[in-house]
PDB file of N, CA and C in Angstrom:
ATOM      1  N   MET A   1     -25.297  13.194  13.643  1.00  0.00           N
ATOM      2  CA  MET A   1     -25.048  11.907  13.031  1.00  0.00           C
ATOM      3  C   MET A   1     -23.843  11.199  13.634  1.00  0.00           C
ATOM      4  N   ILE A   2     -23.068  11.861  14.442  1.00  0.00           N
ATOM      5  CA  ILE A   2     -21.879  11.242  15.029  1.00  0.00           C
ATOM      6  C   ILE A   2     -22.220  10.156  16.048  1.00  0.00           C
ATOM      7  N   PRO A   3     -23.282  10.259  16.863  1.00  0.00           N
ATOM      8  CA  PRO A   3     -23.542   9.198  17.844  1.00  0.00           C
ATOM      9  C   PRO A   3     -23.764   7.820  17.231  1.00  0.00           C
ATOM     10  N   ALA A   4     -24.395   7.739  16.070  1.00  0.00           N
ATOM     11  CA  ALA A   4     -24.638   6.430  15.447  1.00  0.00           C
ATOM     12  C   ALA A   4     -23.327   5.727  15.075  1.00  0.00           C
ATOM     13  N   PRO A   5     -22.372   6.405  14.395  1.00  0.00           N
ATOM     14  CA  PRO A   5     -21.101   5.719  14.118  1.00  0.00           C
ATOM     15  C   PRO A   5     -20.324   5.360  15.377  1.00  0.00           C
ATOM     16  N   LEU A   6     -20.382   6.203  16.399  1.00  0.00           N
ATOM     17  CA  LEU A   6     -19.663   5.888  17.633  1.00  0.00           C
ATOM     18  C   LEU A   6     -20.276   4.678  18.339  1.00  0.00           C
ATOM     19  N   ALA A   7     -21.597   4.582  18.321  1.00  0.00           N
ATOM     20  CA  ALA A   7     -22.250   3.404  18.898  1.00  0.00           C
ATOM     21  C   ALA A   7     -21.898   2.161  18.088  1.00  0.00           C
ATOM     22  N   ALA A   8     -21.843   2.302  16.768  1.00  0.00           N
ATOM     23  CA  ALA A   8     -21.484   1.168  15.915  1.00  0.00           C
ATOM     24  C   ALA A   8     -20.046   0.729  16.160  1.00  0.00           C
ATOM     25  N   ILE A   9     -19.151   1.694  16.377  1.00  0.00           N
ATOM     26  CA  ILE A   9     -17.753   1.362  16.680  1.00  0.00           C
ATOM     27  C   ILE A   9     -17.668   0.624  18.009  1.00  0.00           C
ATOM     28  N   ALA A  10     -18.446   1.064  18.993  1.00  0.00           N
ATOM     29  CA  ALA A  10     -18.429   0.399  20.307  1.00  0.00           C
ATOM     30  C   ALA A  10     -18.918  -1.046  20.201  1.00  0.00           C
ATOM     31  N   VAL A  11     -19.991  -1.254  19.448  1.00  0.00           N
ATOM     32  CA  VAL A  11     -20.507  -2.618  19.269  1.00  0.00           C
ATOM     33  C   VAL A  11     -19.475  -3.481  18.549  1.00  0.00           C
ATOM     34  N   SER A  12     -18.888  -2.941  17.483  1.00  0.00           N
ATOM     35  CA  SER A  12     -17.893  -3.696  16.729  1.00  0.00           C
ATOM     36  C   SER A  12     -16.655  -3.972  17.578  1.00  0.00           C
ATOM     37  N   ALA A  13     -16.264  -3.023  18.433  1.00  0.00           N
ATOM     38  CA  ALA A  13     -15.088  -3.222  19.285  1.00  0.00           C
ATOM     39  C   ALA A  13     -15.304  -4.374  20.255  1.00  0.00           C
ATOM     40  N   ILE A  14     -16.500  -4.472  20.812  1.00  0.00           N
ATOM     41  CA  ILE A  14     -16.798  -5.582  21.721  1.00  0.00           C
ATOM     42  C   ILE A  14     -16.686  -6.910  20.981  1.00  0.00           C
ATOM     43  N   LEU A  15     -17.195  -6.948  19.759  1.00  0.00           N
ATOM     44  CA  LEU A  15     -17.119  -8.174  18.968  1.00  0.00           C
ATOM     45  C   LEU A  15     -15.684  -8.478  18.539  1.00  0.00           C
ATOM     46  N   ILE A  16     -14.890  -7.447  18.257  1.00  0.00           N
ATOM     47  CA  ILE A  16     -13.482  -7.652  17.887  1.00  0.00           C
ATOM     48  C   ILE A  16     -12.719  -8.238  19.073  1.00  0.00           C
ATOM     49  N   ILE A  17     -12.999  -7.746  20.268  1.00  0.00           N
ATOM     50  CA  ILE A  17     -12.353  -8.298  21.465  1.00  0.00           C
ATOM     51  C   ILE A  17     -12.721  -9.770  21.623  1.00  0.00           C
ATOM     52  N   SER A  18     -13.986 -10.083  21.433  1.00  0.00           N
ATOM     53  CA  SER A  18     -14.425 -11.478  21.541  1.00  0.00           C
ATOM     54  C   SER A  18     -13.749 -12.357  20.492  1.00  0.00           C
ATOM     55  N   LEU A  19     -13.611 -11.840  19.287  1.00  0.00           N
ATOM     56  CA  LEU A  19     -12.942 -12.594  18.227  1.00  0.00           C
ATOM     57  C   LEU A  19     -11.455 -12.758  18.521  1.00  0.00           C
ATOM     58  N   CYS A  20     -10.840 -11.736  19.070  1.00  0.00           N
ATOM     59  CA  CYS A  20      -9.408 -11.799  19.391  1.00  0.00           C
ATOM     60  C   CYS A  20      -9.149 -12.790  20.522  1.00  0.00           C
ATOM     61  N   ARG A  21     -10.043 -12.858  21.488  1.00  0.00           N
ATOM     62  CA  ARG A  21      -9.870 -13.797  22.605  1.00  0.00           C
ATOM     63  C   ARG A  21      -9.969 -15.246  22.156  1.00  0.00           C
ATOM     64  N   SER A  22     -10.677 -15.490  21.050  1.00  0.00           N
ATOM     65  CA  SER A  22     -10.872 -16.863  20.598  1.00  0.00           C
ATOM     66  C   SER A  22      -9.920 -17.256  19.469  1.00  0.00           C
ATOM     67  N   ASP A  23      -8.905 -16.444  19.211  1.00  0.00           N
ATOM     68  CA  ASP A  23      -7.965 -16.731  18.127  1.00  0.00           C
ATOM     69  C   ASP A  23      -7.128 -17.964  18.465  1.00  0.00           C
ATOM     70  N   PRO A  24      -7.226 -19.042  17.666  1.00  0.00           N
ATOM     71  CA  PRO A  24      -6.510 -20.279  18.010  1.00  0.00           C
ATOM     72  C   PRO A  24      -4.990 -20.139  17.993  1.00  0.00           C
ATOM     73  N   LYS A  25      -4.454 -19.357  17.063  1.00  0.00           N
ATOM     74  CA  LYS A  25      -2.997 -19.198  17.000  1.00  0.00           C
ATOM     75  C   LYS A  25      -2.480 -18.464  18.244  1.00  0.00           C
ATOM     76  N   ARG A  26      -3.205 -17.445  18.657  1.00  0.00           N
ATOM     77  CA  ARG A  26      -2.808 -16.677  19.845  1.00  0.00           C
ATOM     78  C   ARG A  26      -2.869 -17.561  21.091  1.00  0.00           C
ATOM     79  N   ARG A  27      -3.907 -18.407  21.196  1.00  0.00           N
ATOM     80  CA  ARG A  27      -4.017 -19.297  22.349  1.00  0.00           C
ATOM     81  C   ARG A  27      -2.906 -20.336  22.359  1.00  0.00           C
ATOM     82  N   ARG A  28      -2.564 -20.907  21.196  1.00  0.00           N
ATOM     83  CA  ARG A  28      -1.475 -21.893  21.135  1.00  0.00           C
ATOM     84  C   ARG A  28      -0.154 -21.262  21.534  1.00  0.00           C
ATOM     85  N   ALA A  29       0.110 -20.044  21.039  1.00  0.00           N
ATOM     86  CA  ALA A  29       1.368 -19.365  21.354  1.00  0.00           C
ATOM     87  C   ALA A  29       1.475 -19.060  22.844  1.00  0.00           C
ATOM     88  N   ALA A  30       0.331 -18.800  23.486  1.00  0.00           N
ATOM     89  CA  ALA A  30       0.340 -18.501  24.915  1.00  0.00           C
ATOM     90  C   ALA A  30       0.315 -19.767  25.770  1.00  0.00           C
ATOM     91  N   GLY A  31       0.170 -20.935  25.126  1.00  0.00           N
ATOM     92  CA  GLY A  31       0.116 -22.179  25.874  1.00  0.00           C
ATOM     93  C   GLY A  31      -1.225 -22.414  26.539  1.00  0.00           C
ATOM     94  N   ASN A  32      -2.253 -21.747  26.060  1.00  0.00           N
ATOM     95  CA  ASN A  32      -3.588 -21.859  26.625  1.00  0.00           C
ATOM     96  C   ASN A  32      -4.339 -22.987  25.926  1.00  0.00           C
ATOM     97  N   ARG A  33      -4.717 -24.015  26.653  1.00  0.00           N
ATOM     98  CA  ARG A  33      -5.382 -25.178  26.062  1.00  0.00           C
ATOM     99  C   ARG A  33      -6.894 -25.184  26.306  1.00  0.00           C
ATOM    100  N   ILE A  34      -7.469 -24.037  26.624  1.00  0.00           N
ATOM    101  CA  ILE A  34      -8.914 -23.956  26.837  1.00  0.00           C
ATOM    102  C   ILE A  34      -9.619 -24.218  25.513  1.00  0.00           C
ATOM    103  N   ALA A  35     -10.765 -24.864  25.578  1.00  0.00           N
ATOM    104  CA  ALA A  35     -11.503 -25.220  24.363  1.00  0.00           C
ATOM    105  C   ALA A  35     -11.748 -23.987  23.491  1.00  0.00           C
ATOM    106  N   ALA A  36     -11.493 -24.158  22.213  1.00  0.00           N
ATOM    107  CA  ALA A  36     -11.610 -23.058  21.260  1.00  0.00           C
ATOM    108  C   ALA A  36     -13.044 -22.916  20.771  1.00  0.00           C
ATOM    109  N   ARG A  37     -13.356 -21.735  20.309  1.00  0.00           N
ATOM    110  CA  ARG A  37     -14.626 -21.538  19.621  1.00  0.00           C
ATOM    111  C   ARG A  37     -14.474 -22.131  18.233  1.00  0.00           C
ATOM    112  N   GLY A  38     -15.533 -22.704  17.731  1.00  0.00           N
ATOM    113  CA  GLY A  38     -15.488 -23.328  16.419  1.00  0.00           C
ATOM    114  C   GLY A  38     -15.374 -22.309  15.305  1.00  0.00           C
ATOM    115  N   THR A  39     -14.970 -22.785  14.144  1.00  0.00           N
ATOM    116  CA  THR A  39     -14.831 -21.919  12.977  1.00  0.00           C
ATOM    117  C   THR A  39     -16.142 -21.244  12.602  1.00  0.00           C
ATOM    118  N   PRO A  40     -17.283 -21.951  12.619  1.00  0.00           N
ATOM    119  CA  PRO A  40     -18.530 -21.259  12.265  1.00  0.00           C
ATOM    120  C   PRO A  40     -18.848 -20.093  13.201  1.00  0.00           C
ATOM    121  N   LEU A  41     -18.536 -20.232  14.488  1.00  0.00           N
ATOM    122  CA  LEU A  41     -18.794 -19.137  15.424  1.00  0.00           C
ATOM    123  C   LEU A  41     -17.871 -17.951  15.142  1.00  0.00           C
ATOM    124  N   ARG A  42     -16.612 -18.227  14.808  1.00  0.00           N
ATOM    125  CA  ARG A  42     -15.696 -17.131  14.461  1.00  0.00           C
ATOM    126  C   ARG A  42     -16.160 -16.418  13.196  1.00  0.00           C
ATOM    127  N   TRP A  43     -16.656 -17.165  12.215  1.00  0.00           N
ATOM    128  CA  TRP A  43     -17.192 -16.548  10.994  1.00  0.00           C
ATOM    129  C   TRP A  43     -18.425 -15.711  11.319  1.00  0.00           C
ATOM    130  N   LEU A  44     -19.262 -16.201  12.223  1.00  0.00           N
ATOM    131  CA  LEU A  44     -20.438 -15.443  12.628  1.00  0.00           C
ATOM    132  C   LEU A  44     -20.030 -14.138  13.309  1.00  0.00           C
ATOM    133  N   LEU A  45     -19.029 -14.196  14.189  1.00  0.00           N
ATOM    134  CA  LEU A  45     -18.535 -12.970  14.835  1.00  0.00           C
ATOM    135  C   LEU A  45     -18.005 -11.986  13.806  1.00  0.00           C
ATOM    136  N   ALA A  46     -17.256 -12.482  12.815  1.00  0.00           N
ATOM    137  CA  ALA A  46     -16.729 -11.604  11.774  1.00  0.00           C
ATOM    138  C   ALA A  46     -17.866 -10.951  10.981  1.00  0.00           C
ATOM    139  N   ALA A  47     -18.906 -11.710  10.696  1.00  0.00           N
ATOM    140  CA  ALA A  47     -20.052 -11.141   9.982  1.00  0.00           C
ATOM    141  C   ALA A  47     -20.773 -10.106  10.840  1.00  0.00           C
ATOM    142  N   LEU A  48     -20.912 -10.374  12.132  1.00  0.00           N
ATOM    143  CA  LEU A  48     -21.564  -9.420  13.024  1.00  0.00           C
ATOM    144  C   LEU A  48     -20.752  -8.138  13.168  1.00  0.00           C
ATOM    145  N   ILE A  49     -19.435  -8.252  13.116  1.00  0.00           N
ATOM    146  CA  ILE A  49     -18.585  -7.061  13.178  1.00  0.00           C
ATOM    147  C   ILE A  49     -18.866  -6.155  11.987  1.00  0.00           C
ATOM    148  N   CYS A  50     -19.108  -6.746  10.829  1.00  0.00           N
ATOM    149  CA  CYS A  50     -19.346  -5.976   9.599  1.00  0.00           C
ATOM    150  C   CYS A  50     -20.774  -5.469   9.473  1.00  0.00           C
ATOM    151  N   LEU A  51     -21.689  -5.943  10.308  1.00  0.00           N
ATOM    152  CA  LEU A  51     -23.092  -5.575  10.202  1.00  0.00           C
ATOM    153  C   LEU A  51     -23.353  -4.065  10.314  1.00  0.00           C
ATOM    154  N   PRO A  52     -22.725  -3.337  11.252  1.00  0.00           N
ATOM    155  CA  PRO A  52     -22.960  -1.889  11.288  1.00  0.00           C
ATOM    156  C   PRO A  52     -22.526  -1.185   9.994  1.00  0.00           C
ATOM    157  N   GLY A  53     -21.445  -1.638   9.398  1.00  0.00           N
ATOM    158  CA  GLY A  53     -21.014  -1.054   8.126  1.00  0.00           C
ATOM    159  C   GLY A  53     -22.022  -1.306   7.031  1.00  0.00           C
ATOM    160  N   ALA A  54     -22.598  -2.499   7.010  1.00  0.00           N
ATOM    161  CA  ALA A  54     -23.635  -2.807   6.025  1.00  0.00           C
ATOM    162  C   ALA A  54     -24.865  -1.924   6.243  1.00  0.00           C
ATOM    163  N   TYR A  55     -25.165  -1.636   7.499  1.00  0.00           N
ATOM    164  CA  TYR A  55     -26.290  -0.742   7.791  1.00  0.00           C
ATOM    165  C   TYR A  55     -26.034   0.649   7.218  1.00  0.00           C
ATOM    166  N   PHE A  56     -24.850   1.187   7.444  1.00  0.00           N
ATOM    167  CA  PHE A  56     -24.543   2.527   6.937  1.00  0.00           C
ATOM    168  C   PHE A  56     -24.587   2.567   5.412  1.00  0.00           C
ATOM    169  N   ILE A  57     -24.144   1.495   4.768  1.00  0.00           N
ATOM    170  CA  ILE A  57     -24.221   1.435   3.310  1.00  0.00           C
ATOM    171  C   ILE A  57     -25.683   1.381   2.861  1.00  0.00           C
ATOM    172  N   ALA A  58     -26.503   0.592   3.568  1.00  0.00           N
ATOM    173  CA  ALA A  58     -27.903   0.428   3.186  1.00  0.00           C
ATOM    174  C   ALA A  58     -28.693   1.728   3.299  1.00  0.00           C
ATOM    175  N   VAL A  59     -28.390   2.532   4.316  1.00  0.00           N
ATOM    176  CA  VAL A  59     -29.127   3.796   4.472  1.00  0.00           C
ATOM    177  C   VAL A  59     -28.475   4.938   3.702  1.00  0.00           C
ATOM    178  N   GLY A  60     -27.347   4.671   3.077  1.00  0.00           N
ATOM    179  CA  GLY A  60     -26.692   5.693   2.262  1.00  0.00           C
ATOM    180  C   GLY A  60     -25.908   6.718   3.060  1.00  0.00           C
ATOM    181  N   ASP A  61     -25.470   6.362   4.240  1.00  0.00           N
ATOM    182  CA  ASP A  61     -24.700   7.274   5.094  1.00  0.00           C
ATOM    183  C   ASP A  61     -23.211   7.018   4.880  1.00  0.00           C
ATOM    184  N   ALA A  62     -22.645   7.675   3.860  1.00  0.00           N
ATOM    185  CA  ALA A  62     -21.233   7.455   3.521  1.00  0.00           C
ATOM    186  C   ALA A  62     -20.314   7.942   4.641  1.00  0.00           C
ATOM    187  N   ALA A  63     -20.647   9.094   5.227  1.00  0.00           N
ATOM    188  CA  ALA A  63     -19.805   9.628   6.297  1.00  0.00           C
ATOM    189  C   ALA A  63     -19.819   8.687   7.512  1.00  0.00           C
ATOM    190  N   GLY A  64     -20.989   8.186   7.869  1.00  0.00           N
ATOM    191  CA  GLY A  64     -21.089   7.244   8.985  1.00  0.00           C
ATOM    192  C   GLY A  64     -20.304   5.972   8.717  1.00  0.00           C
ATOM    193  N   PHE A  65     -20.369   5.490   7.465  1.00  0.00           N
ATOM    194  CA  PHE A  65     -19.622   4.287   7.097  1.00  0.00           C
ATOM    195  C   PHE A  65     -18.123   4.517   7.223  1.00  0.00           C
ATOM    196  N   LEU A  66     -17.641   5.653   6.722  1.00  0.00           N
ATOM    197  CA  LEU A  66     -16.200   5.927   6.784  1.00  0.00           C
ATOM    198  C   LEU A  66     -15.730   6.142   8.214  1.00  0.00           C
ATOM    199  N   ILE A  67     -16.542   6.798   9.037  1.00  0.00           N
ATOM    200  CA  ILE A  67     -16.184   6.966  10.449  1.00  0.00           C
ATOM    201  C   ILE A  67     -16.115   5.601  11.127  1.00  0.00           C
ATOM    202  N   TRP A  68     -17.126   4.748  10.868  1.00  0.00           N
ATOM    203  CA  TRP A  68     -17.145   3.401  11.449  1.00  0.00           C
ATOM    204  C   TRP A  68     -15.950   2.586  10.969  1.00  0.00           C
ATOM    205  N   LEU A  69     -15.661   2.637   9.678  1.00  0.00           N
ATOM    206  CA  LEU A  69     -14.561   1.856   9.115  1.00  0.00           C
ATOM    207  C   LEU A  69     -13.213   2.273   9.709  1.00  0.00           C
ATOM    208  N   GLY A  70     -12.960   3.577   9.770  1.00  0.00           N
ATOM    209  CA  GLY A  70     -11.714   4.061  10.361  1.00  0.00           C
ATOM    210  C   GLY A  70     -11.618   3.755  11.844  1.00  0.00           C
ATOM    211  N   GLY A  71     -12.732   3.915  12.557  1.00  0.00           N
ATOM    212  CA  GLY A  71     -12.743   3.626  13.988  1.00  0.00           C
ATOM    213  C   GLY A  71     -12.494   2.156  14.281  1.00  0.00           C
ATOM    214  N   CYS A  72     -13.094   1.282  13.478  1.00  0.00           N
ATOM    215  CA  CYS A  72     -12.876  -0.161  13.677  1.00  0.00           C
ATOM    216  C   CYS A  72     -11.436  -0.545  13.367  1.00  0.00           C
ATOM    217  N   GLY A  73     -10.861   0.071  12.353  1.00  0.00           N
ATOM    218  CA  GLY A  73      -9.457  -0.203  12.041  1.00  0.00           C
ATOM    219  C   GLY A  73      -8.546   0.205  13.188  1.00  0.00           C
ATOM    220  N   LEU A  74      -8.774   1.407  13.709  1.00  0.00           N
ATOM    221  CA  LEU A  74      -7.960   1.903  14.820  1.00  0.00           C
ATOM    222  C   LEU A  74      -8.162   1.055  16.078  1.00  0.00           C
ATOM    223  N   ILE A  75      -9.407   0.805  16.429  1.00  0.00           N
ATOM    224  CA  ILE A  75      -9.698  -0.001  17.617  1.00  0.00           C
ATOM    225  C   ILE A  75      -9.130  -1.408  17.457  1.00  0.00           C
ATOM    226  N   GLY A  76      -9.248  -1.963  16.260  1.00  0.00           N
ATOM    227  CA  GLY A  76      -8.709  -3.305  16.012  1.00  0.00           C
ATOM    228  C   GLY A  76      -7.218  -3.376  16.242  1.00  0.00           C
ATOM    229  N   TRP A  77      -6.480  -2.398  15.734  1.00  0.00           N
ATOM    230  CA  TRP A  77      -5.027  -2.377  15.942  1.00  0.00           C
ATOM    231  C   TRP A  77      -4.686  -2.223  17.414  1.00  0.00           C
ATOM    232  N   LEU A  78      -5.396  -1.356  18.124  1.00  0.00           N
ATOM    233  CA  LEU A  78      -5.121  -1.168  19.553  1.00  0.00           C
ATOM    234  C   LEU A  78      -5.419  -2.439  20.354  1.00  0.00           C
ATOM    235  N   ILE A  79      -6.490  -3.129  19.985  1.00  0.00           N
ATOM    236  CA  ILE A  79      -6.833  -4.375  20.675  1.00  0.00           C
ATOM    237  C   ILE A  79      -5.762  -5.431  20.427  1.00  0.00           C
ATOM    238  N   VAL A  80      -5.308  -5.546  19.182  1.00  0.00           N
ATOM    239  CA  VAL A  80      -4.263  -6.528  18.874  1.00  0.00           C
ATOM    240  C   VAL A  80      -2.973  -6.199  19.616  1.00  0.00           C
ATOM    241  N   LEU A  81      -2.610  -4.924  19.685  1.00  0.00           N
ATOM    242  CA  LEU A  81      -1.415  -4.538  20.440  1.00  0.00           C
ATOM    243  C   LEU A  81      -1.561  -4.899  21.916  1.00  0.00           C
ATOM    244  N   ALA A  82      -2.735  -4.628  22.471  1.00  0.00           N
ATOM    245  CA  ALA A  82      -2.950  -4.919  23.886  1.00  0.00           C
ATOM    246  C   ALA A  82      -2.916  -6.422  24.147  1.00  0.00           C
ATOM    247  N   PHE A  83      -3.567  -7.219  23.298  1.00  0.00           N
ATOM    248  CA  PHE A  83      -3.556  -8.660  23.488  1.00  0.00           C
ATOM    249  C   PHE A  83      -2.163  -9.239  23.284  1.00  0.00           C
ATOM    250  N   GLY A  84      -1.395  -8.699  22.348  1.00  0.00           N
ATOM    251  CA  GLY A  84      -0.033  -9.166  22.140  1.00  0.00           C
ATOM    252  C   GLY A  84       0.847  -8.887  23.340  1.00  0.00           C
ATOM    253  N   ALA A  85       0.682  -7.716  23.929  1.00  0.00           N
ATOM    254  CA  ALA A  85       1.471  -7.375  25.110  1.00  0.00           C
ATOM    255  C   ALA A  85       1.056  -8.223  26.303  1.00  0.00           C
ATOM    256  N   LEU A  86      -0.224  -8.501  26.436  1.00  0.00           N
ATOM    257  CA  LEU A  86      -0.690  -9.319  27.559  1.00  0.00           C
ATOM    258  C   LEU A  86      -0.228 -10.757  27.438  1.00  0.00           C
ATOM    259  N   SER A  87      -0.208 -11.294  26.213  1.00  0.00           N
ATOM    260  CA  SER A  87       0.180 -12.695  26.051  1.00  0.00           C
ATOM    261  C   SER A  87       1.686 -12.891  26.222  1.00  0.00           C
ATOM    262  N   SER A  88       2.480 -11.852  25.963  1.00  0.00           N
ATOM    263  CA  SER A  88       3.923 -11.999  26.111  1.00  0.00           C
ATOM    264  C   SER A  88       4.414 -11.489  27.459  1.00  0.00           C
ATOM    265  N   GLY A  89       3.506 -10.943  28.277  1.00  0.00           N
ATOM    266  CA  GLY A  89       3.885 -10.458  29.600  1.00  0.00           C
ATOM    267  C   GLY A  89       4.537  -9.091  29.580  1.00  0.00           C
ATOM    268  N   ARG A  90       4.492  -8.408  28.437  1.00  0.00           N
ATOM    269  CA  ARG A  90       5.069  -7.070  28.350  1.00  0.00           C
ATOM    270  C   ARG A  90       3.974  -6.031  28.512  1.00  0.00           C
ATOM    271  N   ARG A  91       4.393  -4.810  28.713  1.00  0.00           N
ATOM    272  CA  ARG A  91       3.434  -3.706  28.718  1.00  0.00           C
ATOM    273  C   ARG A  91       2.977  -3.465  27.298  1.00  0.00           C
ATOM    274  N   ALA A  92       1.819  -2.892  27.147  1.00  0.00           N
ATOM    275  CA  ALA A  92       1.286  -2.614  25.819  1.00  0.00           C
ATOM    276  C   ALA A  92       2.228  -1.678  25.070  1.00  0.00           C
ATOM    277  N   ALA A  93       2.312  -1.861  23.772  1.00  0.00           N
ATOM    278  CA  ALA A  93       3.235  -1.081  22.944  1.00  0.00           C
ATOM    279  C   ALA A  93       2.844   0.381  22.854  1.00  0.00           C
ATOM    280  N   PHE A  94       1.607   0.721  23.161  1.00  0.00           N
ATOM    281  CA  PHE A  94       1.179   2.102  23.027  1.00  0.00           C
ATOM    282  C   PHE A  94       1.197   2.844  24.354  1.00  0.00           C
ATOM    283  N   THR A  95       1.790   2.266  25.389  1.00  0.00           N
ATOM    284  CA  THR A  95       1.927   2.976  26.660  1.00  0.00           C
ATOM    285  C   THR A  95       3.319   3.572  26.764  1.00  0.00           C
ATOM    286  N   THR A  96       3.469   4.540  27.624  1.00  0.00           N
ATOM    287  CA  THR A  96       4.746   5.202  27.812  1.00  0.00           C
ATOM    288  C   THR A  96       5.634   4.356  28.725  1.00  0.00           C
ATOM    289  N   PRO A  97       6.894   4.128  28.330  1.00  0.00           N
ATOM    290  CA  PRO A  97       7.768   3.346  29.193  1.00  0.00           C
ATOM    291  C   PRO A  97       8.067   4.105  30.495  1.00  0.00           C
ATOM    292  N   PRO A  98       8.351   3.387  31.565  1.00  0.00           N
ATOM    293  CA  PRO A  98       8.651   4.063  32.827  1.00  0.00           C
ATOM    294  C   PRO A  98       9.956   4.842  32.736  1.00  0.00           C
ATOM    295  N   VAL A  99      10.014   5.950  33.465  1.00  0.00           N
ATOM    296  CA  VAL A  99      11.210   6.779  33.487  1.00  0.00           C
ATOM    297  C   VAL A  99      12.014   6.388  34.717  1.00  0.00           C
ATOM    298  N   HIS A 100      13.274   6.042  34.496  1.00  0.00           N
ATOM    299  CA  HIS A 100      14.159   5.665  35.603  1.00  0.00           C
ATOM    300  C   HIS A 100      15.093   6.821  35.918  1.00  0.00           C
ATOM    301  N   PRO A 101      15.086   7.309  37.154  1.00  0.00           N
ATOM    302  CA  PRO A 101      16.004   8.412  37.494  1.00  0.00           C
ATOM    303  C   PRO A 101      17.451   7.915  37.504  1.00  0.00           C
ATOM    304  N   ARG A 102      18.335   8.789  37.143  1.00  0.00           N
ATOM    305  CA  ARG A 102      19.764   8.426  37.078  1.00  0.00           C
ATOM    306  C   ARG A 102      20.477   8.856  38.325  1.00  0.00           C
TER     307      ARG A 102
END
């Protein structure tokens, strides 16, 4: 039963990345003036992200739902950290800093 939640996490992660790339506040802060995705499309992406969780609830797979929910939370935080580091020109917060010899 583990492959189904992992596939669901992968699908949701792709959609989370797409949603993060279209975040208007993040684009304004980065000075990016590329045309934004509309609010209805962002709502649709958010609904599609939740679709695998709704599937697990519908089939009664509590373990699959909890694995998917935890995985999406973790992946979401990592994606936000990576996008924040990329927009500010810093290295990602979850990477090891370089070691400088003395």
